[in-house]
Amino acid sequence: MFPPMKLNRLLDENKMIQSYFPSKQGVINTLKKRHINILYGETHDLLGITVDSLKYYLFVSVLCEIGVGVESTVLIADTASTINTSSGDTKIILEEGKRRLGQISEIIKKYHLPIHAKLMSELFKEPPVQELIQRVQEIVTQSPEIQCLLKKTVLQNRIRQEDKTAYKYAAEAIATALLFDLKVGPPRERFYDEAALLIAKKMKRKSYDSIYLTPTYPLGLDFVYFLLHHEIEEFGLTPYKAGSNKLQDHRIVVGKTSFEKVNELIHTSFVPKQTGLPNPVEDMMNIVQLAGRFKKDISLKEGIV
Amino acid sequence: MKLYSEEYKKKQRIAQKLDCYYKKEAQKNGLSNLDRIKAYLPNEYIFRAMRRGFAFAHLEIEPIIECIARKKPFTVVSGLNPSSPFHLGHKGLFDMLIDLQKLGADVQIPLTNDESYVDGKAASIEESKRIATQQILPDITAFGFNPEKTKVYIVTETPSIYRFAMSISRLVTYDMVKTVFGKKSLVNVGQIFYRGVVQLAQILLSQTSEFGGPKPTLIPVGIDQHPYVLLARDVAKKLGMIPPSELVVKFQPSLLDPEQKMSGSKPNIAIYLSDAEEIIQKKINRAYTGSVSSLEDHRKFGAVPEICPIFALLQYHHPDDTFIKKIRGDYKSGRITTSELKTITADFIVEMVKSMSQKTN
């Protein structure tokens, strides 16, 4: 439950919130509930945790901090990360999931974040969850309308892959989200959430609400990049995958990217002359401000920004 | 609340009609407006036509912007039909070519005297060549194009264009040409060959091996010429070239009718660079205006600069944005009269034409 004044301030003043699904009022109603379970789920590649993931950890922590009876979970979608990769990589990615859990736990500890992290593979061991996934998968397979929505959740170059796996990735993501009251994620997840709403209707159960944070944009690139990449301009990169669109050299990876590189990336980034255009530097500033809310036991030498 | 006169409301309706026309045509033809591009561009890249809104829509201009920003080569091709002396409608376009050249473009200007001939606008090929050589070329020279980055050629005197046109002719069927241009402009076989392939050859020439192979090309056109660009894009793809980008420009209005374009074929509706001072003043004095006939109503309601061909002369040709903004505001609010606007405009145009004539001579 959120005290009304704090809730209004959170939703009206937070520069990180881009939009809501299905509506702002829907989100407010959910946040007024006595107990709220909040989800932020992320897949991963092998390149490490981005500062953009940190934005989500910090945001769901703020929700926990100002609400009462609020529980926030960062779900590391290790099994989901293996779905669209070659079989040889599966083991490595699952191992990386475990390593990532360790790293996130470390971040949680150092920043004193009131949230917990969990592996999807652990969650999926529970029989009711397995049943839910199976039911969602069946509905997705039978509904061209839902498949059409799910196509929009991925970049153009990944559509064939999704078709091949009968949208397993999306079905699992939706089933997982249906276990929660509220989901926080990037704007592209709107298409998952629209599909989830239809699926929940078919299952005669309530769907969750969503808050979308501002898109993640690559750093160290000029205006021409954004002009030439409409899709990135609209939805941004996948925040939690450093290698999204092979732009790992234009991301800040926690504990990996040197301070010199961070400095260079920020100074060579596109800063728009008007609002409404991608502003990677402003996004970075918002993350830093949000991090400032939490007392951190960390020295600069440790390399977390 | 002001009760506008019928005359004023009629002028406003014309302004709305023109605005709707351009927006509708752009939408119908799948063109994008330039707002997104302008939002991203650093101010130094926003050239006058874009800043003042004459250039209003585009098709895939992004690669051209990339070339400008990365200092990579690109070409702008803009043909000129030498069927009449050089007028201010041409000048508006050529000012834009100069601006684009300053941003790095190589400029190609084919003087399409073959088009003048096949369309019956010149008595003979020799006559069309004479107009191009004696009347048009000196005026183009006066613009101050960078000679190293400019190619102006008379099409009938450039055999390589016809060789290239012939080599691509099998890629274009008569049905395609008929669909794009309509039967009415394809009366003789010269028109079919010119419109079907010679024009495409001019657009794509800069991408041939003679000019260093495929590179981004920009074609500034009027909205009615969009189908030609589509045909050129189609042929470019078949040739393994880069489909040309398109920048759509609003026409400079006729002096007598804001809904018609300034054209060299009717002396009363255009100002030629060869016009004497008295002629220019006379043409401006007789021009249609954006104001109402009663001075009292003009002071009360103001004018509609969007449809005023006299204001358009300043808007298209005066170099100072602040001055244009002020005159526009003063005229729109009725602070300056049409007579004052005519004097300001005539003084400026006379001086400008004089200065260009001196350069030409």
XYZ file of C-alpha atoms in Angstrom:
666
model
C 0.000 0.000 0.000
C 1.274 3.458 -0.884
C 0.536 6.625 1.118
C -1.437 8.784 -1.376
C 0.846 11.827 -1.279
C 4.001 9.803 -1.732
C 2.346 7.835 -4.506
C 1.366 10.994 -6.369
C 4.882 12.377 -6.031
C 6.384 9.120 -7.218
C 4.220 8.910 -10.318
C 4.178 12.582 -11.235
C 7.749 13.601 -10.561
C 9.751 10.550 -11.467
C 11.582 11.266 -14.705
C 12.196 7.581 -15.299
C 8.580 6.600 -15.821
C 7.668 6.682 -19.483
C 4.131 5.256 -19.421
C 1.710 2.776 -17.861
C -0.292 -0.230 -18.924
C -3.231 -0.503 -19.205
C -3.550 2.941 -17.604
C -2.097 5.155 -14.948
C -5.280 4.789 -12.916
C -4.985 1.007 -13.142
C -1.464 1.208 -11.740
C -2.621 3.572 -8.963
C -5.404 1.154 -8.003
C -2.934 -1.713 -7.833
C -0.503 0.318 -5.746
C -3.299 1.046 -3.270
C -3.649 -2.671 -2.464
C -2.605 -3.883 0.976
C 0.009 -6.313 -0.333
C 1.727 -5.828 -3.644
C 4.122 -8.138 -5.455
C 6.281 -6.322 -7.966
C 8.337 -7.970 -10.693
C 11.272 -6.818 -12.694
C 12.547 -9.641 -14.892
C 15.619 -9.654 -17.065
C 17.361 -12.060 -19.367
C 21.097 -11.774 -19.897
C 23.979 -12.327 -22.232
C 27.553 -13.049 -21.232
C 28.733 -9.453 -21.162
C 27.746 -8.456 -17.641
C 25.289 -6.234 -15.795
C 24.647 -2.878 -17.419
C 24.109 0.361 -15.566
C 20.709 0.309 -17.279
C 19.737 -2.788 -15.280
C 20.738 -0.850 -12.196
C 18.044 1.681 -13.124
C 15.403 -1.022 -12.718
C 16.845 -2.449 -9.487
C 16.863 1.071 -8.041
C 13.368 1.897 -9.247
C 11.722 -1.225 -7.796
C 13.678 -0.519 -4.614
C 12.131 2.956 -4.458
C 8.703 1.340 -4.746
C 9.542 -0.919 -1.789
C 10.949 1.970 0.149
C 7.945 4.236 -0.049
C 5.200 1.600 -0.014
C 4.002 -0.596 2.851
C 3.526 -4.315 2.265
C 5.382 -4.123 -1.010
C 7.659 -6.895 -2.178
C 9.898 -6.436 -5.202
C 11.595 -9.284 -7.015
C 14.348 -9.093 -9.584
C 13.930 -12.261 -11.581
C 16.957 -13.479 -13.495
C 15.438 -15.222 -16.466
C 18.229 -17.770 -16.872
C 16.105 -20.418 -18.588
C 14.564 -17.801 -20.895
C 18.050 -16.629 -21.852
C 18.824 -20.083 -23.221
C 15.749 -20.361 -25.457
C 17.070 -18.488 -28.461
C 20.703 -19.587 -28.279
C 22.565 -22.563 -29.704
C 22.568 -25.652 -27.514
C 26.298 -25.331 -26.831
C 25.745 -22.032 -25.096
C 22.957 -23.246 -22.806
C 25.212 -24.465 -20.020
C 27.352 -21.326 -20.137
C 24.299 -19.077 -20.016
C 22.807 -20.972 -17.082
C 26.140 -20.645 -15.273
C 26.135 -16.937 -16.120
C 22.650 -16.708 -14.578
C 24.026 -18.013 -11.307
C 26.964 -15.627 -11.504
C 24.568 -12.774 -12.226
C 22.467 -13.725 -9.196
C 25.637 -13.418 -7.115
C 26.468 -10.040 -8.624
C 22.947 -8.666 -8.149
C 22.931 -9.902 -4.558
C 26.191 -8.018 -4.087
C 24.676 -4.837 -5.546
C 21.602 -5.261 -3.323
C 23.866 -5.611 -0.294
C 26.112 -2.683 -1.137
C 23.266 -0.291 -1.868
C 21.062 -1.670 0.931
C 18.274 -2.245 -1.549
C 15.037 -3.590 -0.040
C 14.498 -6.150 -2.817
C 15.465 -9.729 -3.524
C 16.757 -11.535 -6.589
C 15.716 -14.965 -7.777
C 16.514 -17.341 -10.640
C 13.715 -18.211 -13.042
C 14.900 -21.841 -13.077
C 14.180 -22.012 -9.350
C 10.742 -20.437 -9.743
C 9.853 -22.841 -12.541
C 10.462 -25.863 -10.319
C 7.175 -25.153 -8.534
C 4.365 -27.340 -10.034
C 1.660 -24.578 -10.096
C 4.031 -22.395 -12.079
C 4.680 -25.213 -14.553
C 0.945 -25.680 -15.016
C 0.469 -21.981 -15.632
C 3.240 -21.924 -18.251
C 1.699 -24.868 -20.066
C -1.724 -23.238 -20.138
C -0.327 -19.929 -21.415
C 1.696 -21.748 -24.085
C -1.456 -23.512 -25.294
C -3.352 -20.241 -25.574
C -0.486 -18.564 -27.471
C -0.229 -21.447 -29.932
C -3.969 -21.295 -30.639
C -4.253 -17.528 -31.075
C -2.865 -15.761 -34.184
C -3.947 -12.434 -32.624
C -1.687 -13.005 -29.623
C 1.170 -14.227 -31.827
C 0.857 -11.036 -33.847
C 1.288 -8.970 -30.682
C 4.242 -11.068 -29.565
C 6.010 -10.494 -32.890
C 6.260 -6.854 -31.885
C 8.170 -7.727 -28.724
C 11.325 -8.524 -30.636
C 13.564 -6.752 -33.110
C 12.818 -7.506 -36.780
C 15.853 -9.765 -37.098
C 14.600 -12.061 -34.295
C 11.074 -12.742 -35.555
C 11.925 -15.965 -37.399
C 13.617 -17.349 -34.325
C 10.533 -16.632 -32.206
C 8.273 -18.265 -34.787
C 10.455 -21.398 -34.670
C 10.125 -21.757 -30.895
C 6.335 -21.117 -30.969
C 6.870 -18.034 -28.804
C 8.088 -20.137 -25.875
C 10.116 -17.224 -24.575
C 7.126 -14.891 -24.551
C 4.755 -17.494 -23.114
C 7.100 -18.134 -20.185
C 7.610 -14.416 -19.632
C 3.858 -13.804 -19.566
C 3.139 -16.782 -17.298
C 5.779 -15.499 -14.886
C 4.408 -11.968 -14.895
C 0.885 -13.274 -14.227
C 2.145 -14.375 -10.800
C 2.631 -10.711 -9.832
C 0.470 -7.590 -9.326
C 2.749 -5.121 -11.030
C 5.581 -5.402 -13.502
C 8.271 -2.841 -14.181
C 10.048 -3.039 -17.519
C 11.146 -1.297 -20.722
C 8.533 0.164 -23.132
C 8.823 -2.668 -25.635
C 7.196 -4.971 -23.028
C 3.887 -3.222 -23.792
C 3.297 -5.838 -26.478
C 3.813 -8.684 -23.959
C 1.404 -6.936 -21.627
C -1.260 -6.495 -24.286
C -0.937 -10.221 -25.026
C -1.022 -11.022 -21.298
C -4.273 -9.107 -20.949
C -5.866 -11.230 -23.686
C -4.452 -14.428 -22.206
C -5.672 -13.541 -18.711
C -9.130 -12.868 -20.144
C -9.182 -16.294 -21.784
C -8.062 -17.795 -18.456
C -10.669 -15.756 -16.546
C -8.085 -14.331 -14.197
C -6.820 -10.819 -13.510
C -3.774 -9.641 -15.387
C -1.047 -7.489 -13.893
C -0.396 -3.757 -14.414
C 2.824 -2.340 -15.797
C 5.065 0.653 -15.423
C 7.457 1.298 -18.302
C 10.641 3.138 -17.606
C 12.278 5.366 -20.192
C 14.059 3.516 -23.034
C 17.752 2.715 -22.826
C 19.852 4.382 -25.502
C 23.413 3.679 -26.535
C 26.080 6.133 -25.344
C 28.893 7.643 -27.372
C 26.924 7.910 -30.624
C 25.874 11.086 -32.419
C 22.487 12.186 -33.762
C 23.025 10.396 -37.069
C 22.786 7.005 -35.372
C 19.339 7.775 -33.995
C 18.220 9.312 -37.260
C 19.143 6.116 -39.093
C 17.691 3.695 -36.505
C 13.985 4.374 -36.073
C 13.432 1.231 -34.009
C 16.111 2.136 -31.456
C 14.775 5.692 -31.398
C 11.336 4.380 -30.472
C 12.088 1.530 -28.093
C 15.750 1.834 -27.217
C 18.061 -1.112 -26.660
C 17.310 -4.107 -24.452
C 18.477 -2.560 -21.174
C 19.691 -5.716 -19.484
C 21.672 -7.160 -22.397
C 24.920 -5.287 -22.860
C 25.276 -6.837 -26.312
C 21.855 -5.659 -27.519
C 22.251 -4.740 -31.205
C 25.994 -5.457 -30.857
C 26.422 -2.110 -29.136
C 28.344 -3.375 -26.112
C 31.045 -0.766 -26.735
C 28.416 1.900 -26.205
C 27.121 0.669 -22.860
C 28.362 0.957 -19.305
C 28.877 -2.457 -17.750
C 28.978 -2.421 -13.963
C 32.429 -3.297 -12.689
C 33.845 -3.654 -16.200
C 33.776 -0.322 -17.979
C 36.625 1.915 -16.890
C 35.979 5.394 -15.525
C 37.886 6.850 -18.483
C 35.598 5.000 -20.861
C 32.485 6.104 -18.942
C 33.703 9.668 -19.202
C 34.381 9.331 -22.915
C 31.005 7.696 -23.594
C 29.099 10.431 -21.812
C 31.036 13.248 -23.422
C 30.588 11.900 -26.937
C 26.884 11.089 -26.566
C 24.045 12.718 -28.418
C 22.280 15.389 -26.406
C 19.137 16.599 -28.169
C 18.274 20.272 -28.527
C 14.621 19.579 -27.744
C 12.586 17.235 -25.573
C 10.989 14.109 -26.948
C 14.148 12.788 -28.584
C 16.450 10.097 -27.186
C 18.612 11.529 -24.434
C 21.085 8.922 -23.201
C 22.908 11.420 -20.995
C 19.777 12.534 -19.178
C 18.912 8.889 -18.585
C 22.332 8.373 -17.044
C 21.849 11.429 -14.850
C 18.514 10.075 -13.622
C 20.123 6.756 -12.708
C 22.826 8.549 -10.744
C 20.214 10.652 -8.930
C 18.184 7.577 -8.081
C 21.280 5.811 -6.786
C 21.862 8.818 -4.555
C 18.709 7.907 -2.578
C 20.406 4.800 -1.273
C 23.299 4.722 1.149
C 26.009 2.729 -0.523
C 28.836 0.818 1.114
C 31.079 1.057 -1.844
C 34.247 2.745 -2.891
C 34.888 4.152 -6.334
C 37.727 1.706 -6.713
C 35.237 -1.139 -6.856
C 34.055 0.148 -10.165
C 30.332 0.498 -9.614
C 29.259 3.845 -10.944
C -14.071 38.519 -31.039
C -13.230 39.915 -34.495
C -15.851 39.614 -37.225
C -13.726 38.978 -40.287
C -14.835 40.220 -43.688
C -15.862 37.722 -46.372
C -12.828 38.728 -48.455
C -10.457 37.992 -45.566
C -12.161 34.660 -44.842
C -11.835 33.702 -48.501
C -8.088 34.360 -48.381
C -7.785 32.300 -45.221
C -9.626 29.438 -46.914
C -7.113 29.531 -49.769
C -4.268 29.352 -47.234
C -5.887 26.351 -45.539
C -6.520 24.711 -48.899
C -2.862 25.079 -49.891
C -1.648 23.771 -46.552
C -4.021 20.790 -46.799
C -2.957 20.137 -50.377
C 0.711 19.715 -49.447
C -0.015 17.665 -46.339
C -2.460 15.396 -48.170
C -0.176 14.871 -51.133
C 2.760 14.030 -48.858
C 0.675 11.546 -46.908
C -0.844 10.002 -50.039
C 2.620 9.448 -51.533
C 4.121 7.943 -48.378
C 6.468 10.869 -47.770
C 7.608 11.890 -44.303
C 7.519 15.452 -43.088
C 10.791 17.064 -42.105
C 9.943 17.703 -38.435
C 11.825 14.650 -37.161
C 14.872 15.472 -39.265
C 14.889 19.122 -38.174
C 14.567 18.110 -34.528
C 17.797 16.105 -34.768
C 19.834 18.344 -37.039
C 22.356 20.763 -35.571
C 21.285 24.290 -36.575
C 24.193 24.705 -38.995
C 22.811 21.863 -41.159
C 19.307 23.323 -41.438
C 19.535 25.209 -44.709
C 17.192 28.053 -45.626
C 14.621 26.052 -47.608
C 14.251 23.653 -44.685
C 14.223 26.405 -42.074
C 11.582 28.454 -43.857
C 9.455 25.441 -44.746
C 9.706 25.450 -48.577
C 11.292 22.043 -48.307
C 8.545 20.238 -46.430
C 8.704 16.486 -47.013
C 11.181 13.770 -47.896
C 11.712 10.194 -48.847
C 14.702 8.578 -47.127
C 16.774 11.709 -46.720
C 18.581 10.142 -43.741
C 21.517 8.753 -45.805
C 22.098 12.274 -47.168
C 22.165 13.675 -43.636
C 24.661 10.967 -42.733
C 26.857 12.032 -45.663
C 26.686 15.670 -44.539
C 27.570 14.818 -40.954
C 30.309 12.308 -41.855
C 31.683 14.422 -44.731
C 31.033 11.592 -47.188
C 30.399 12.278 -50.891
C 26.850 12.688 -52.159
C 25.256 14.269 -55.193
C 22.304 16.558 -55.696
C 20.743 16.397 -59.148
C 18.351 19.083 -60.301
C 17.491 19.492 -63.956
C 16.376 22.701 -65.605
C 14.238 22.891 -68.694
C 15.675 25.816 -70.700
C 12.434 26.736 -72.414
C 12.288 30.256 -70.984
C 14.761 32.735 -69.467
C 15.894 32.230 -65.882
C 13.279 33.470 -63.349
C 12.957 33.730 -59.588
C 11.229 30.336 -59.371
C 14.476 28.828 -60.665
C 16.496 31.002 -58.312
C 14.716 29.643 -55.215
C 15.762 26.144 -56.233
C 19.305 27.168 -57.125
C 19.764 28.925 -53.772
C 18.967 25.575 -52.187
C 21.522 23.814 -54.420
C 24.140 26.340 -53.291
C 23.230 25.684 -49.629
C 23.508 21.936 -50.205
C 26.838 22.390 -51.947
C 28.108 24.295 -48.918
C 27.124 21.226 -46.886
C 29.283 19.023 -49.122
C 27.129 18.089 -52.113
C 28.402 17.623 -55.637
C 25.814 19.361 -57.789
C 24.719 18.167 -61.217
C 22.465 20.393 -63.325
C 21.377 18.861 -66.604
C 19.913 21.521 -68.916
C 17.179 19.458 -70.500
C 16.951 21.137 -73.886
C 15.927 17.783 -75.396
C 12.835 17.955 -73.168
C 12.107 21.504 -74.425
C 12.288 20.191 -77.967
C 10.201 17.016 -77.604
C 7.551 19.008 -75.692
C 7.410 21.595 -78.482
C 8.659 24.446 -76.294
C 11.602 25.133 -78.620
C 11.353 25.356 -82.406
C 14.438 23.231 -82.961
C 17.164 21.458 -81.044
C 19.527 24.217 -82.140
C 17.152 26.838 -80.734
C 16.866 24.982 -77.390
C 20.649 24.704 -77.266
C 20.971 28.422 -77.961
C 18.627 29.355 -75.072
C 20.522 27.008 -72.738
C 23.890 28.406 -73.767
C 23.076 32.079 -74.087
C 20.345 32.659 -71.526
C 20.619 30.000 -68.849
C 24.306 29.153 -68.488
C 25.428 32.752 -67.723
C 22.717 33.059 -65.045
C 23.794 29.781 -63.427
C 27.373 31.034 -63.397
C 26.229 34.078 -61.411
C 25.199 31.867 -58.488
C 28.797 31.157 -57.599
C 28.748 27.358 -57.590
C 32.056 25.745 -56.704
C 33.377 24.698 -60.167
C 35.127 21.649 -58.736
C 31.897 20.327 -57.308
C 29.496 21.309 -60.077
C 28.620 19.726 -63.402
C 26.269 21.685 -65.638
C 25.626 20.094 -69.014
C 23.371 20.526 -72.007
C 21.769 17.138 -72.470
C 21.820 17.029 -76.315
C 25.529 17.800 -76.182
C 26.267 14.982 -73.734
C 26.288 11.678 -75.654
C 27.147 9.665 -72.525
C 23.659 10.443 -71.156
C 22.027 8.871 -74.209
C 24.372 5.868 -74.081
C 23.458 5.360 -70.419
C 19.757 5.930 -71.166
C 19.884 3.293 -73.892
C 21.642 0.832 -71.588
C 18.879 1.097 -68.978
C 15.989 1.238 -71.456
C 15.253 -2.485 -71.168
C 14.531 -2.059 -67.454
C 11.586 0.237 -68.090
C 8.470 -0.894 -69.939
C 6.065 1.348 -71.816
C 3.350 0.426 -69.303
C 5.528 1.679 -66.437
C 6.131 4.993 -68.211
C 2.415 5.339 -69.011
C 1.462 4.711 -65.377
C 3.948 7.255 -64.039
C 3.521 10.077 -66.542
C 0.072 9.538 -68.035
C -0.717 9.268 -71.733
C -1.140 13.041 -72.222
C 2.551 13.764 -71.798
C 3.593 10.830 -73.987
C 2.350 11.958 -77.375
C 5.501 11.421 -79.461
C 8.242 8.819 -79.162
C 10.732 11.501 -78.143
C 8.635 12.188 -75.051
C 8.407 8.480 -74.283
C 12.178 8.025 -74.560
C 12.944 11.251 -72.677
C 10.526 10.676 -69.782
C 11.045 6.907 -69.729
C 14.829 6.786 -69.567
C 16.772 9.973 -70.374
C 15.432 11.637 -67.240
C 16.346 8.540 -65.184
C 19.812 8.542 -66.732
C 20.307 12.141 -65.529
C 19.284 11.177 -61.987
C 21.467 8.076 -61.866
C 24.469 9.334 -63.861
C 26.382 10.318 -60.729
C 26.323 6.682 -59.578
C 27.941 5.287 -62.736
C 31.579 4.202 -62.709
C 32.477 7.396 -64.592
C 31.543 9.331 -61.449
C 32.969 6.924 -58.884
C 30.137 4.383 -58.571
C 27.127 4.158 -56.270
C 26.693 6.974 -53.766
C 23.720 8.666 -52.106
C 21.885 11.054 -54.391
C 19.324 13.683 -53.506
C 16.643 14.843 -55.914
C 14.837 18.049 -54.967
C 11.433 17.982 -56.665
C 7.959 19.471 -56.632
C 5.262 17.218 -55.206
C 3.934 16.450 -58.718
C 7.293 14.952 -59.662
C 7.287 12.296 -56.936
C 6.364 9.444 -59.352
C 9.543 10.129 -61.392
C 11.640 9.609 -58.296
C 9.835 6.352 -57.548
C 10.642 5.125 -61.051
C 14.282 6.168 -60.637
C 14.449 4.355 -57.282
C 13.071 1.223 -58.877
C 15.626 1.299 -61.705
C 18.461 2.147 -59.278
C 17.703 -1.025 -57.301
C 17.782 -3.092 -60.496
C 21.172 -1.579 -61.387
C 22.646 -2.230 -57.926
C 22.759 1.526 -57.272
C 21.560 3.393 -54.191
C 17.914 4.470 -54.592
C 17.934 8.257 -54.745
C 16.530 10.225 -51.816
C 13.885 12.823 -52.410
C 13.363 16.274 -50.962
C 9.985 17.753 -51.790
C 9.816 21.496 -52.217
C 6.771 23.778 -52.324
C 6.498 25.756 -55.538
C 7.128 29.489 -55.503
C 3.736 31.007 -56.322
C 2.788 32.799 -59.496
C 2.554 36.563 -59.070
C -1.105 36.461 -59.988
C -2.383 33.292 -58.332
C -1.094 31.716 -55.103
C -2.418 28.322 -56.181
C -0.297 28.259 -59.347
C 3.458 28.038 -59.604
C 5.752 30.727 -60.996
C 6.422 29.639 -64.545
C 8.659 31.109 -67.205
C 6.201 30.485 -70.007
C 3.877 33.351 -68.905
C 5.800 36.627 -68.494
C 3.194 38.284 -66.242
C 3.362 35.681 -63.506
C 7.154 35.484 -63.139
C 10.059 37.850 -62.551
C 12.988 37.109 -64.854
C 16.563 37.867 -63.928
C 16.639 39.801 -67.194
C 13.692 42.062 -66.222
C 14.376 45.805 -66.022
C 13.700 47.754 -62.826
C 10.438 49.301 -64.114
C 9.144 45.904 -65.253
C 9.845 44.367 -61.857
C 8.078 47.234 -60.096
C 5.121 46.962 -62.452
C 4.838 43.197 -61.941
C 4.972 43.559 -58.170
C 2.418 46.372 -58.185
C 0.000 44.273 -60.229
C 0.465 41.105 -58.202
C -2.186 39.315 -56.177
C -1.851 40.066 -52.441
C -2.544 38.424 -49.115
C -4.545 41.422 -47.950
C -8.105 42.667 -48.278
C -8.995 45.622 -50.494
C -10.109 48.070 -47.798
C -7.289 49.696 -45.858
C -9.522 49.951 -42.796
C -10.187 46.176 -42.883
C -6.476 45.517 -43.462
C -5.610 47.500 -40.321
C -8.358 45.646 -38.430
C -7.827 42.037 -39.607
C -4.321 42.043 -40.975
C -3.248 40.007 -44.012
C -2.677 36.335 -44.871
C 1.057 36.190 -45.741
C 0.846 32.451 -46.514
C -0.894 33.186 -49.824
C 0.768 36.464 -50.676
C 3.091 36.119 -53.724
C 4.737 39.432 -52.805
C 5.619 38.251 -49.310
C 6.734 34.950 -50.914
C 9.318 36.890 -52.933
C 10.917 38.034 -49.692
C 10.462 34.683 -48.012
C 12.132 32.777 -50.852
C 14.917 35.234 -51.564
C 15.734 37.509 -48.642
C 18.714 36.152 -46.702
C 17.769 37.535 -43.258
C 15.514 35.304 -41.115
C 14.911 38.021 -38.502
C 13.802 40.497 -41.161
C 11.419 37.942 -42.683
C 9.960 37.158 -39.274
C 9.381 40.837 -38.562
C 7.802 41.611 -41.943
C 5.605 38.542 -41.668
C 4.398 39.589 -38.210
C 3.827 43.200 -39.280
C 1.938 42.227 -42.431
C -0.128 39.540 -40.716
C -1.187 41.950 -37.996
C -1.897 44.818 -40.399
C 0.874 47.014 -39.012
C 2.299 47.430 -42.522
C 0.087 47.936 -45.550
C 0.239 46.035 -48.809
C 1.547 49.152 -50.478
C 4.422 49.329 -47.970
C 5.098 45.624 -48.471
C 5.215 46.147 -52.231
C 7.738 48.961 -51.862
C 9.967 46.967 -49.490
C 9.793 43.919 -51.774
C 10.323 45.796 -55.024
C 13.356 47.622 -53.594
C 14.869 44.352 -52.462
C 14.114 42.369 -55.643
C 15.342 45.152 -57.927
C 18.641 45.330 -56.041
C 18.988 41.552 -55.982
C 18.282 41.177 -59.706
C 20.652 44.050 -60.483
C 23.431 42.462 -58.493
C 22.863 39.091 -60.192
C 22.832 40.707 -63.631
C 26.165 42.329 -62.886
C 27.605 38.918 -61.962
C 26.101 37.379 -65.094
C 27.610 40.042 -67.283
